[in-house]
Amino acid sequence: MRWLAVYVFLLDVSSLLFFKIACSASDFSLQGDYLLGGLFSLNILRPKRQVYPVALACQRYAFDKSSYHMLQVMRFAVAEINNSSTLLPSVSLGYEIFDHCSNTQNFPSVFTFISENGSVPVYRRLNNHQPKIIAVIGPYESTRTITVAPFFMLDLIPMVNYGSSSYELSNKKLYPSFLRTVPSNKDLIWIIILIIKRFGWNWVAFIGSKDDYSQDGLNLFYQYSTQYNICLAYQELLSENSDYRLTLQKIEKLNIKVIIVFSMQRIAENVIKSAIKNNIRNKVWIAGEGWSMNKQLQNEPGIQNIGNIFGITEKVMDLPGFDKFIYRTYRQNESVGSEGQNTCNQVCEKCTNLSSVEIINENPTFSFPVYAAVYTTAHALHKVLHCGTNGCNRSIPVHSFMLLKEMKTLDFSLNGQQVKYDINGDPCVSYGVVLWRTEANPPFIEMIGVYNTYPKITFTINTTLIKWVNDISAPFGKCSAECTEGYHREKDHTQACCFQCKICPSDTYINVTRDPYTCVPCNAEEWSQEGSIICKKRSIMHLSFADPLSILVMLSAASLVVSCIAVTILFSYNYNTPVVKSAGGNMCFLMLASLSLASISVFFFFGHPTVVHCVFRNAMFYFFHLVCFSCMGVRSFQIVCVFKMAAKFPKVYRWWVKYNGQWLVIVIICIAQFIFCILWVTIQTPVPFRDELSCKDEIILGCSSGAKVPFYMMVFLIWFLSVLCFTFSYMGTDLPKNYNEAKSITYSMLLFYISWSFYFTAEITYKSVYVQLFHAIAQLSSLFGILLSYFVPKCYVIIFQPKKNTQAYFQTSIQNYTQTISRM
């Protein structure tokens, strides 16, 4: 209670000091029919913890020329309106302006504005209460606005703000009478996002000050960045006493090239000066509107080394007549010698120490917003008072809520700029993007882009005006370098913008415009090499009739058929000769017919596969080839029995001859093979098959294997017979030359094994459509082996050695062999 009493006492004293002194007309006060309140941060009080109440003496603190420039703009706007005969004829505007130098300790000025006849009623109605002012212009910073706004909201006194951009102030439930002539942080952050996206950056740092303005901007930036794949790699809100060097070192360590400095002017100055001092080079700095037009900072020695500085600012609008107003005002001040005197409601010694040139050349960023704020109030008052060519109806009582209602519906042009407000009290957005040309002498700020929302949304940047460091393209501002062609991104688990590059495997491709993180599998009809960006169409391959190799194989098969026919004719003509009878007699014709029919299977390997192709290419071969093998097996067994077993086992031999054992065995074997063929076709019919695995760039048209068990039985039976043929024939290799069928069978079996060994080796090691050609060649080779080894030698004897084809010659050979066996 003691401290409260002291605080109230000091407020009373401060009221006497600030408001009760007699003074002459000044920059801070002007009498008029309707008063506007003005809050400008002429002096900047560094925040510090206060342990007891204290009355402020703002003139003790650092003076801000930019705020004084804005104060003069307000005075100029009021003077211009009062001199106008159309906007408020016969009505004059006045103002009370205060130095709002603190976030939390400047309430006397607020109490003055909301008071009526020097007092503030605790309970009041809007229709009955008439505050001292009809509207307030300011204050500048968001934190200061949020601090004092509740006092004005209570009476619905319009706060037409020129510098507070915190998005929180757009909440009409909390701030129903708040309007502003500067866009909100939401628009400002959106433009920063557009700039970042325009140059393809996604790895950025955000530096702000410890106030509502920066905190609000940081929250909005985080929301937008997550939506647009921008990573906030580093963030920090700084105070006057923060370690700026440490902050910059952290940014350097993270390899961040793009730094957003969204803070009040004094914090931004400390950051940039620290960057120069610590030799931070080749960065991209994006300035919020709080310092984007700072003319003192752009002349800082060494600033050209830190990189490119972009700024977002209100489009600089010329105020015709403002320069003359300043020159005229300062001539009047010099004539009355106002230096050091009290200026109406407060002391401002430093205000009168400025020259007119210093004021004119000061930061013009918020000149038009202040100008538009005053004109907004004037236009609303114009509507409330029903002003016309004959003047205004001054008998109408002007209440704050009436003025607020008209402000929300305003839509007028001011110096070529449209002034209107949305439902949140926010204006049309008209921002400029500027570039600091620090390499020039003297440095200057150049407009390189614009962003407008009226009459439509437009955003343009003239990149040809940007001179990047080392005259190259925009600096790389990403966490990870772009993957080379054919590589996909593998996400980092800690940062969404960081990734590793991995090559896409074969039969996949990467489409970075659609999804840079996924290797998309090719379709079944397509293929790709490792690291591909497209899939290629796979060739559909099958053995064509027109292929030269195919033609060669088919001609060979045809020649085999012709040869078999020729041998058949030759054997028929010489049927009763010993050579034909020793070769098997009637059995030779069965073997020749089987060879001919088996060779026809080769033709079913060519052309587009069908079910007929798939059945007959194997069924004909395995059946008729087995018929031929069964004949050869029986024939080799007979040779051994006749010459080696007849003498030792005569009864067995007689039984074999009596019951035609050779034909009985052939029939049984052929019936078994025929059954296996029928089962193979009926259980699971072999059908055309698309082989998509053997070759990456081809789809091979072939045939499925059908029912596996019957097929394996067919193969097993023919290979089993081949082994028997080889065994029996090898046992008879020492027979007389005229009975050399055993040797012929042995050679044919060797050719059979060699042919199929070659095919199996090719099938395992070579993946191509020509594997089917090797299959056809293997079949044909095994058939040619029988023809060349078994029949051709006998044809040679018949045609070229007829003397050996006599009964006497054969008798002599048998006798000689018998005598040789008996001696053993």
Short mmCIF file of C-alpha atoms in Angstrom, two decimals, residues 678-685 706-708 710:
data_model
loop_
_atom_site.label_atom_id
_atom_site.label_comp_id
_atom_site.label_asym_id
_atom_site.label_seq_id
_atom_site.Cartn_x
_atom_site.Cartn_y
_atom_site.Cartn_z
CA ILE A 678 -1.28 -87.22 -72.58
CA LEU A 679 -1.06 -86.52 -68.84
CA TRP A 680 1.32 -83.63 -69.44
CA VAL A 681 -1.07 -81.98 -71.90
CA THR A 682 -4.32 -82.62 -70.01
CA ILE A 683 -3.34 -81.97 -66.38
CA GLN A 684 -1.84 -78.57 -67.08
CA THR A 685 -1.59 -77.63 -70.71
CA GLY A 706 2.94 -77.46 -68.03
CA ALA A 707 2.39 -80.26 -65.52
CA LYS A 708 5.80 -80.85 -64.00
CA PRO A 710 4.50 -85.99 -66.27
#
